[in-house]
Coordinates of C-alpha atoms and ligand atoms in Angstrom, one line a residue:
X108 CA -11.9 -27.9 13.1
X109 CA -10.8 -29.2 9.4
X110 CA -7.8 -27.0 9.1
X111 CA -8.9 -27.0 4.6
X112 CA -12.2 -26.0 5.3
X113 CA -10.4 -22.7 6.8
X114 CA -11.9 -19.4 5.7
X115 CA -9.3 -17.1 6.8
X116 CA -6.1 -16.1 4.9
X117 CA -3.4 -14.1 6.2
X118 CA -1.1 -12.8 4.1
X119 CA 0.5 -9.8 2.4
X120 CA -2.2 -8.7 -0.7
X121 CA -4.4 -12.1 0.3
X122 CA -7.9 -11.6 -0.7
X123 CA -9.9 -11.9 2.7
X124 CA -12.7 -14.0 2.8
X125 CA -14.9 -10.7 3.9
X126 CA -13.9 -7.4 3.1
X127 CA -15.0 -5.6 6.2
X128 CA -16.0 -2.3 6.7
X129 CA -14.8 -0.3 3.5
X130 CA -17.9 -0.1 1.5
X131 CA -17.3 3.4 2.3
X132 CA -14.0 4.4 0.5
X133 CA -14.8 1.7 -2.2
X134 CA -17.8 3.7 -3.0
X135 CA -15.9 7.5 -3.1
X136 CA -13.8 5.5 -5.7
X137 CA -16.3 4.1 -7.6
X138 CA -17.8 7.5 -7.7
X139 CA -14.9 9.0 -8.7
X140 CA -13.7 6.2 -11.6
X141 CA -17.0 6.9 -12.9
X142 CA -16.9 10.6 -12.9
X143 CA -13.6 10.3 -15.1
X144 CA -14.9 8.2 -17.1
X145 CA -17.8 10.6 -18.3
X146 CA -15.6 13.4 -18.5
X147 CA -16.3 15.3 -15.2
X148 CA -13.2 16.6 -12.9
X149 CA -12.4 14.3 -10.2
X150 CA -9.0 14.2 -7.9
X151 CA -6.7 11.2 -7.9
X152 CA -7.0 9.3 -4.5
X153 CA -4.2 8.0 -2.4
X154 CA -5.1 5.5 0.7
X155 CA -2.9 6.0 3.3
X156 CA -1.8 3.5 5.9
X157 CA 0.1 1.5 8.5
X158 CA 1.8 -2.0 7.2
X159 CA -1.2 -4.8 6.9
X160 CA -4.5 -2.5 7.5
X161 CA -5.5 -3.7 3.7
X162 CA -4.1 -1.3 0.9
X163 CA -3.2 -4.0 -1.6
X164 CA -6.3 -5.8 -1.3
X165 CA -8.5 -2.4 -1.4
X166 CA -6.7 -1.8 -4.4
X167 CA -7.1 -5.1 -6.3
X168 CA -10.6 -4.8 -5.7
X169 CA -11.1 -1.3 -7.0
X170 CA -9.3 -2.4 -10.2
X171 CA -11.6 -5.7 -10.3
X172 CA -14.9 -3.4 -10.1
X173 CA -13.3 -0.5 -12.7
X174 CA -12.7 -3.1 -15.2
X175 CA -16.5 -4.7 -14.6
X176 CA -17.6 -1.1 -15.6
X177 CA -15.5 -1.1 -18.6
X178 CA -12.6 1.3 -17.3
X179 CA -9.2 0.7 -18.7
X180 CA -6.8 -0.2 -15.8
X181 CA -3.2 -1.0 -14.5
X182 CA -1.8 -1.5 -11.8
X183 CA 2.0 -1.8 -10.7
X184 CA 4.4 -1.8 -7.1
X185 CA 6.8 0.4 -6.9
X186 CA 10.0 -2.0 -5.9
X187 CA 12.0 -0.2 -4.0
X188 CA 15.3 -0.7 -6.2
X189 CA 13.7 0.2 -9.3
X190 CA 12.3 3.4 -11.3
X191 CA 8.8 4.3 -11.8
X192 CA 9.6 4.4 -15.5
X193 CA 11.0 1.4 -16.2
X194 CA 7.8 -0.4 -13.9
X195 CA 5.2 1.6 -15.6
X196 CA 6.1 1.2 -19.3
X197 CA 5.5 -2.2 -19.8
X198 CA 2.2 -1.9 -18.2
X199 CA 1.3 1.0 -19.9
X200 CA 2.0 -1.2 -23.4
X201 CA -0.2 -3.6 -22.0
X202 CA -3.0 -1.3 -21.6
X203 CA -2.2 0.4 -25.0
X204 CA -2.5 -2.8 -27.0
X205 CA -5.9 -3.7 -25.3
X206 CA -6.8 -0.5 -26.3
X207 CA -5.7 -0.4 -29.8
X208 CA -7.9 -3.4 -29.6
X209 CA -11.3 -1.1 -29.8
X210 CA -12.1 0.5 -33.3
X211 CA -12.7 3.8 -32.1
X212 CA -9.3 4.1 -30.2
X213 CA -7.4 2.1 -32.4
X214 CA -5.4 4.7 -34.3
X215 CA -4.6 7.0 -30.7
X216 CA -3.8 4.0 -28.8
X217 CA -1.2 3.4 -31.6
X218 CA 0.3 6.7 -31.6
X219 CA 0.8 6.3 -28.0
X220 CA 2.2 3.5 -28.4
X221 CA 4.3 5.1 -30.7
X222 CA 5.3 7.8 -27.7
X223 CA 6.0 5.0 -25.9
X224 CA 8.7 3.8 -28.2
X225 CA 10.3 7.8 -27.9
X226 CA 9.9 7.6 -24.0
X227 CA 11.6 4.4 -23.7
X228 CA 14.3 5.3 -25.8
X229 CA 14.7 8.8 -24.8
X230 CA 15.0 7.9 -21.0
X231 CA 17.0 4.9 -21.3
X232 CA 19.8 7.2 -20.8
X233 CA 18.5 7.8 -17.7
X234 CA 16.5 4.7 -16.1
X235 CA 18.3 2.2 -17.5
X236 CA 16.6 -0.4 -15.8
X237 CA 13.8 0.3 -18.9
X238 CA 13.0 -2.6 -20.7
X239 CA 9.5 -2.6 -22.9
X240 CA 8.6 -4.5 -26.4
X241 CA 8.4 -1.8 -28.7
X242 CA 5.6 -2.3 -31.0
X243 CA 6.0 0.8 -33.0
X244 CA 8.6 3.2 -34.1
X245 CA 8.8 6.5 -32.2
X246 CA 7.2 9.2 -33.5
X247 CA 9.3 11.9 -33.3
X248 CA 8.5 14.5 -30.7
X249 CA 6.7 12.8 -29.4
X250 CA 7.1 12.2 -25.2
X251 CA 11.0 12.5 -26.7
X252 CA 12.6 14.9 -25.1
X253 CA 14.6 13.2 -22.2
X254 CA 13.1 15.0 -19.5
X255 CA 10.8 12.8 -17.4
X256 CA 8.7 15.6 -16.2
X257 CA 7.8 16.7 -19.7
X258 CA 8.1 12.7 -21.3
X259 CA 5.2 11.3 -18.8
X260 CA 3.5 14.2 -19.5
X261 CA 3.1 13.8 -22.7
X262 CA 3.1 9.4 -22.8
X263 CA 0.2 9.7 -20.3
X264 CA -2.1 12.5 -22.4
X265 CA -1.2 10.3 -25.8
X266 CA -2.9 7.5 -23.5
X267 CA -5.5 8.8 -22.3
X268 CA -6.5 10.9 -25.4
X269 CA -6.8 6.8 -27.0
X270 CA -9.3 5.8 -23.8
X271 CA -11.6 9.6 -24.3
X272 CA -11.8 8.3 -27.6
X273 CA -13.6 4.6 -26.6
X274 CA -15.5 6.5 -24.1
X275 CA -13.2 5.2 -21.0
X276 CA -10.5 6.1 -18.9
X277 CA -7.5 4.9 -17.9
X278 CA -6.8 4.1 -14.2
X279 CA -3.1 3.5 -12.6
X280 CA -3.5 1.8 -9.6
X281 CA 0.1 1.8 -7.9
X282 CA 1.1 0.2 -4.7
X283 CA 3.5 1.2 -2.1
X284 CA 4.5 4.7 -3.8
X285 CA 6.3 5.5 -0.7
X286 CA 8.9 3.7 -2.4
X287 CA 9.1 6.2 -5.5
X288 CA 12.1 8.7 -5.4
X289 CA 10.8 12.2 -5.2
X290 CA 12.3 13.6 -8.6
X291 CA 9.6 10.4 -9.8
X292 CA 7.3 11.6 -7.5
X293 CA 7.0 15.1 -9.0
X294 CA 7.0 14.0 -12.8
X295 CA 3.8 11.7 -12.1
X296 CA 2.5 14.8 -10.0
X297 CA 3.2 17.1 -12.3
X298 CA 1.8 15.1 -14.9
X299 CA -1.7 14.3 -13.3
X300 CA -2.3 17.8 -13.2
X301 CA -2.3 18.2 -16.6
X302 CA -4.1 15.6 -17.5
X303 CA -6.7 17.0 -14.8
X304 CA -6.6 20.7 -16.3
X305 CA -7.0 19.4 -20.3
X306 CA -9.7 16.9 -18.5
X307 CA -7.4 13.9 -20.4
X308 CA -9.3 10.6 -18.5
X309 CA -6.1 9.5 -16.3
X310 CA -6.2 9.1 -12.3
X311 CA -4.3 7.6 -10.2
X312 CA -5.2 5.2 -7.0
X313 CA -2.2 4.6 -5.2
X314 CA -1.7 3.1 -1.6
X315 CA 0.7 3.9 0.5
X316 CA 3.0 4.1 3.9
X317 CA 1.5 7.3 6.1
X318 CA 4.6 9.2 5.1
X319 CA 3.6 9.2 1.7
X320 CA 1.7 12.6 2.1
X321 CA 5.0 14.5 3.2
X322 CA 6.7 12.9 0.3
X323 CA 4.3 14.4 -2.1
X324 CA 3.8 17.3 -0.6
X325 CA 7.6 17.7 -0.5
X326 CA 7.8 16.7 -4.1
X327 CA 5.3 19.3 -5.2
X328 CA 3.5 21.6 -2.9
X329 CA 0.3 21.8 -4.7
X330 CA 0.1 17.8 -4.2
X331 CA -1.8 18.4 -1.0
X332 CA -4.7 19.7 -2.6
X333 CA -4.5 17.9 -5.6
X334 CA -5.3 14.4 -4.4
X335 CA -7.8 13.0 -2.1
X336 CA -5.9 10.8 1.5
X337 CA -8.0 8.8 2.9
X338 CA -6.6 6.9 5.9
X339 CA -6.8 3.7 5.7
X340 CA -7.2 2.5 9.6
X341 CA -7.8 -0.7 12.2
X342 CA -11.7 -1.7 11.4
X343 CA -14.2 -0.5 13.5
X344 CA -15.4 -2.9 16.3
X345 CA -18.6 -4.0 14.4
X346 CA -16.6 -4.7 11.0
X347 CA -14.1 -6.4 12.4
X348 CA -16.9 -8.6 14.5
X349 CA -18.3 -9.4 11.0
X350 CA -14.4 -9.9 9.7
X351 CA -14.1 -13.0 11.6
X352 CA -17.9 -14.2 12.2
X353 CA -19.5 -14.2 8.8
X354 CA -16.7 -16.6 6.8
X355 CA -17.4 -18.9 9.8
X356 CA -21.2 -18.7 9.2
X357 CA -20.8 -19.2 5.6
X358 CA -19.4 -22.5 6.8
X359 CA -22.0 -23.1 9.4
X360 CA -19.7 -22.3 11.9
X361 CA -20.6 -19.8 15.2
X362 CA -18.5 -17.7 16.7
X363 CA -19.1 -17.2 20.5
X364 CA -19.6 -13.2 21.5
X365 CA -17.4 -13.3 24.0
X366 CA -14.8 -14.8 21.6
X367 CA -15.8 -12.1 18.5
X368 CA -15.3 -9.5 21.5
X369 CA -12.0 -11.4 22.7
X370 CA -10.3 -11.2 19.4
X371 CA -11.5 -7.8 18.6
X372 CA -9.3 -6.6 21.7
X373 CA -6.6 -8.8 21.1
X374 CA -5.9 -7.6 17.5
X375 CA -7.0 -4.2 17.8
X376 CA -9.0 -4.4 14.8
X377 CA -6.1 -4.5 12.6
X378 CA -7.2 -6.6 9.4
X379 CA -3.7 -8.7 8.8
X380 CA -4.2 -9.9 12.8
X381 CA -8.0 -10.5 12.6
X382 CA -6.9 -13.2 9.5
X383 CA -4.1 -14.3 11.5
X384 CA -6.6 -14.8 14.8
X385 CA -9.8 -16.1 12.7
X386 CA -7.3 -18.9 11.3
X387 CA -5.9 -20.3 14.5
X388 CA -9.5 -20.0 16.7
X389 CA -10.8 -21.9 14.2
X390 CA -7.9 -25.2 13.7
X391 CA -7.5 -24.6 17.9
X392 CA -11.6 -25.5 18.2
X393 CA -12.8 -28.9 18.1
X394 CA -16.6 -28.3 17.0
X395 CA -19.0 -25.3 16.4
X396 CA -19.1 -22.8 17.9
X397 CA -15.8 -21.2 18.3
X398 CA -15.3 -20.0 22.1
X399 CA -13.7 -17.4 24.0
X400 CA -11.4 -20.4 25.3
X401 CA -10.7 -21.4 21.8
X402 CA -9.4 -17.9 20.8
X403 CA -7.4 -17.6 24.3
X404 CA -5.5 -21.5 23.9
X405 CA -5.1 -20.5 20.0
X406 CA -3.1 -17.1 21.1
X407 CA 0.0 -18.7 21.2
X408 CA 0.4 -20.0 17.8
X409 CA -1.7 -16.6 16.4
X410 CA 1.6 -14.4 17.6
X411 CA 4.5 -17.1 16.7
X412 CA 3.2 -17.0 13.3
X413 CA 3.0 -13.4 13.4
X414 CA 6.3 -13.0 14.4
X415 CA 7.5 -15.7 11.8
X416 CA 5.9 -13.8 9.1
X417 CA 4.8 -10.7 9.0
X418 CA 7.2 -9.0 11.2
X419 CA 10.0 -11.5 10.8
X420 CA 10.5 -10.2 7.0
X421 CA 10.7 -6.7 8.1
X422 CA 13.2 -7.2 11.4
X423 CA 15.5 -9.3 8.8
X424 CA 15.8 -6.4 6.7
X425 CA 17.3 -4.1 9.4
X426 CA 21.2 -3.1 10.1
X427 CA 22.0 -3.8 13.8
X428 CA 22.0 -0.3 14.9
X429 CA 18.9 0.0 13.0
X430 CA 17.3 -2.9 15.2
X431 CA 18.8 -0.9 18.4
X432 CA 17.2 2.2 17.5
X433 CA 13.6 0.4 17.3
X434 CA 14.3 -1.3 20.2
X435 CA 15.0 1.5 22.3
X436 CA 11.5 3.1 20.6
X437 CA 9.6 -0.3 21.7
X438 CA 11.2 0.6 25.3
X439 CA 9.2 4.2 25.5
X440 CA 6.2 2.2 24.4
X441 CA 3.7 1.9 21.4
X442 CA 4.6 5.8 20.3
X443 CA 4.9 7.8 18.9
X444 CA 8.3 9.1 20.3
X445 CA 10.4 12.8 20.3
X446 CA 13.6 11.7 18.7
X447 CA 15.3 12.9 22.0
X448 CA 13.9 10.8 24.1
X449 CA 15.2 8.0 22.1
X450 CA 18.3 8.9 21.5
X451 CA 18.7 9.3 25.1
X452 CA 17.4 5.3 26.0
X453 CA 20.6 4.8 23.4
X454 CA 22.7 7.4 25.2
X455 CA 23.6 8.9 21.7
X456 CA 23.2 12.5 20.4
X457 CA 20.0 12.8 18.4
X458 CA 22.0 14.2 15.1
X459 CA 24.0 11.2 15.6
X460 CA 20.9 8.7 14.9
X461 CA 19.6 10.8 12.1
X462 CA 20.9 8.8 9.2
X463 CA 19.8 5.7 11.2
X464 CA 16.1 7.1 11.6
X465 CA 16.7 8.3 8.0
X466 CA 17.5 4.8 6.7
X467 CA 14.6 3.4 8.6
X468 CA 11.9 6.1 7.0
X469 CA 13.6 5.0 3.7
X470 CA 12.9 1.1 4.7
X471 CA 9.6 1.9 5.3
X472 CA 9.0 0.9 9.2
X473 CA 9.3 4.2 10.9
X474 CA 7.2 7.5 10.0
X475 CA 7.5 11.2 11.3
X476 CA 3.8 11.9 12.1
X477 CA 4.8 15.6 12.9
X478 CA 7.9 17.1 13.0
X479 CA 10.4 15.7 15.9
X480 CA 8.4 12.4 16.3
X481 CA 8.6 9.0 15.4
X482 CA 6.4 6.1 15.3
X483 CA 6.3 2.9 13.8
X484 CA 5.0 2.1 10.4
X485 CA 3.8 -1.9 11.4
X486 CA 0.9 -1.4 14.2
X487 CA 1.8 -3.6 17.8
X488 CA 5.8 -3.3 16.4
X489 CA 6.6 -2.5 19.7
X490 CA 5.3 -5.7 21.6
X491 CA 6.9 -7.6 18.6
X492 CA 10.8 -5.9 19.4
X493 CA 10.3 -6.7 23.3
X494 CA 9.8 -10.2 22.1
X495 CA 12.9 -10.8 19.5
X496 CA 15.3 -8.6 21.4
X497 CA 14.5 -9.3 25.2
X498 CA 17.0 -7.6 28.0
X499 CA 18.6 -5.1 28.4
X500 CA 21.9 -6.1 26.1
X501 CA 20.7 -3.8 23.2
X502 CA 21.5 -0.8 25.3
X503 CA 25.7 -1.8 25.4
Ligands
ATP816 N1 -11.3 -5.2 5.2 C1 -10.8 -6.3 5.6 N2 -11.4 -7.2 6.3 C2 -10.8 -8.4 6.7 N3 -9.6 -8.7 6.4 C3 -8.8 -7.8 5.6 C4 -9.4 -6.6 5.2 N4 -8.5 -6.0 4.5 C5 -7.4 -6.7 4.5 N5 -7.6 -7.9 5.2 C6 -6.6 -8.9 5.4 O1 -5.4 -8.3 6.0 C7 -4.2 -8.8 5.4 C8 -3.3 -7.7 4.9 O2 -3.9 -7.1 3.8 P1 -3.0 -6.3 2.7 O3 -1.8 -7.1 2.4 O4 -3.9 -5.7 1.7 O5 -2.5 -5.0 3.7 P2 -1.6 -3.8 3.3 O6 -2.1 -2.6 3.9 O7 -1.4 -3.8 1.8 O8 -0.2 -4.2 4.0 P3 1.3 -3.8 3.6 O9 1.5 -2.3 4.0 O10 2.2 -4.7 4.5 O11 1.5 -4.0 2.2 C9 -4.6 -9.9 4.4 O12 -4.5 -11.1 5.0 C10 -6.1 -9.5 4.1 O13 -6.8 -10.7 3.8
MG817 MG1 0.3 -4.0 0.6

């Protein structure tokens, strides 16, 4: 069919055409946004999942209905070279000047923008990858002191003292905090649960990798408690049905059951596949509706551009050995696996392969979902490494 009348869109942080089956945790953030916002307690939420279940786009479109309601937002990605600092502050300036903006808040918002001036300054020392238009001089004593812990503290209560006053709050929505070194990790900890105890209107959404709960429990070991994880998992059967059926209706287009049920099993429910599958059923079939023979004959190109994209960019990021080790996972299966069992497919001692499982937890694409095991961050990884690396010549 027309490939540009194509609903589907795979693609990392590409809006889908239906957002299936999360009405539920949009709603406990709604709830919660709002709660803030009038000045009740509510936790800070962090969405936890595996590589393409839908993070990013869950958390565009949380910030796109907070703002609708009025609620001050930003939103950043932790890189994974540079410091939360030096990524927050000019985003922070952003949502100070829009502030400043309202009459009410005007004269905090400039204050903290005025903290924001000390913090910059102060931590340049230390985060020199800082770089933020001043707009202000600091004020001194102001989030001055040097010491991130005590600096964000103080930047973020200066901020959100400016939103109490225009009867809002400010919301930091930050993506892939796994990446965020755990000294960083403690200081924006620390300093949500201030702004929780002096009931200052700041939260956090974040999204991250699975092991992002360790990290912050590691980080702080009241974080546990402190925040709200919801897992962000494959869709259910049913959503993932309407996932792939209901942009094709909107185009007067039907999808065959036997086909909704096909790709269902085929991709497991996992969002970024579903997009990947919806898009090549639908330029593989010649006319309404789309059939299970469609999907089958439109397999082919569904996992080449899988493997061309979405795990391509993360197997060209890996060190040989590092590419061994997940091969050698990928031969005990899906996972996860006791780090014993892979060292032995590798015929290595396991403390031997621990900075290499290190480095990989670092990168992102393996996670420790109890202590001694390993599984992979990027769900059907292991199908994918049987596939780039086939034989046996990764074992030499
Ligand atoms: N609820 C959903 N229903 C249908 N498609 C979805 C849904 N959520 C996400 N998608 C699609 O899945 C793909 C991946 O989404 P997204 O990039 O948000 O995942 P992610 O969890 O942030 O992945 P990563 O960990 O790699 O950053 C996109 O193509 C998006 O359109
Ligand atoms: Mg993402």
């Amino acid at each position: 069919m027309d490939p540009v009348r194509n609903p589907y869109a795979p693609g990392a942080g590409t809006p889908p055409p239906e957002l299936a089956g999360r009405d539920d945790l949009l709603e406990i953030v709604r709830i919660a946004l709002d709660r803030v916002r009038i000045g009740r307690p509510s936790k800070s939420i962090l969405m936890v999942g595996l590589r393409g279940v839908g993070k990013t786009v869950l958390l565009d479109r949380m910030r796109e209905n907070a703002e609708a309601v009025g609620i001050h937002t930003l939103r950043v990605e932790a890189p994974e070279s540079r410091s939360l600092p030096a990524i927050l502050a000019p985003e922070l300036r952003q949502a100070l000047l829009r502030l400043s903006r309202n009459a009410k808040a005007k004269a905090l918002a400039q204050r903290a923008l005025r903290g924001l001036a000390g913090f910059a300054k102060a931590l340049k020392v230390k985060f020199a990858d800082i770089e933020v238009g001043l707009d202000f001089d600091p004020e001194p004593g102001l989030a001055d002191d040097g010491n991130l812990e005590h600096d964000l503290q103080a930047l973020l209560e200066a901020a959100g003292e400016a939103a109490k006053k225009a009867g809002t709050a400010l919301v930091m929505f930050v993506d892939e905090l796994q990446y965020v070194g755990e000294e960083e990790l403690a200081a924006l900890i620390t300093a949500l649960h201030r702004m929780a105890q002096r009931q200052v209107p700041v939260v956090l959404v974040g999204a991250g990798l699975p092991q992002l709960r360790g990290q912050m429990g590691s980080a702080k070991s009241y974080a546990e408690r402190m925040f709200d994880f919801p897992e962000v998992g494959p869709l259910s059967p049913e959503a993932a049905r309407s996932a792939i059926a209901k942009p094709a209706k909107e185009q007067g287009v039907k999808v065959n059951d036997d086909a909704l049920t096909h790709i269902v099993n085929l991709t497991r429910g996992y969002p970024y596949f579903l997009q990947e599958w919806g898009k090549h059923a639908w330029d593989t079939a010649q006319a309404s509706p789309i059939t299970r023979r469609d999907v089958e004959r439109s397999s082919i190109s569904a996992i080449a551009a899988l493997d061309e994209s979405f795990f391509r960019v993360r197997f060209d990021r890996l060190t040989p050995l590092e590419k061994r080790y997940l091969r050698a996972m990928a031969e005990l299966g899906a996972g996860p696996h006791r780090s014993g069992d892979i060292a032995e497919e590798l015929k290595r001692k396991v403390t031997a392969l621990a900075p290499t499982r290190n480095q990989l937890i670092r990168k992102g694409m393996i996670w420790s979902p109890s202590h001694g095991d390993t599984a992979f961050t990027v769900p059907l990884f292991d199908e994918f490494m049987h596939r780039i690396m086939p034989g046996n010549d990764w074992k030499e």
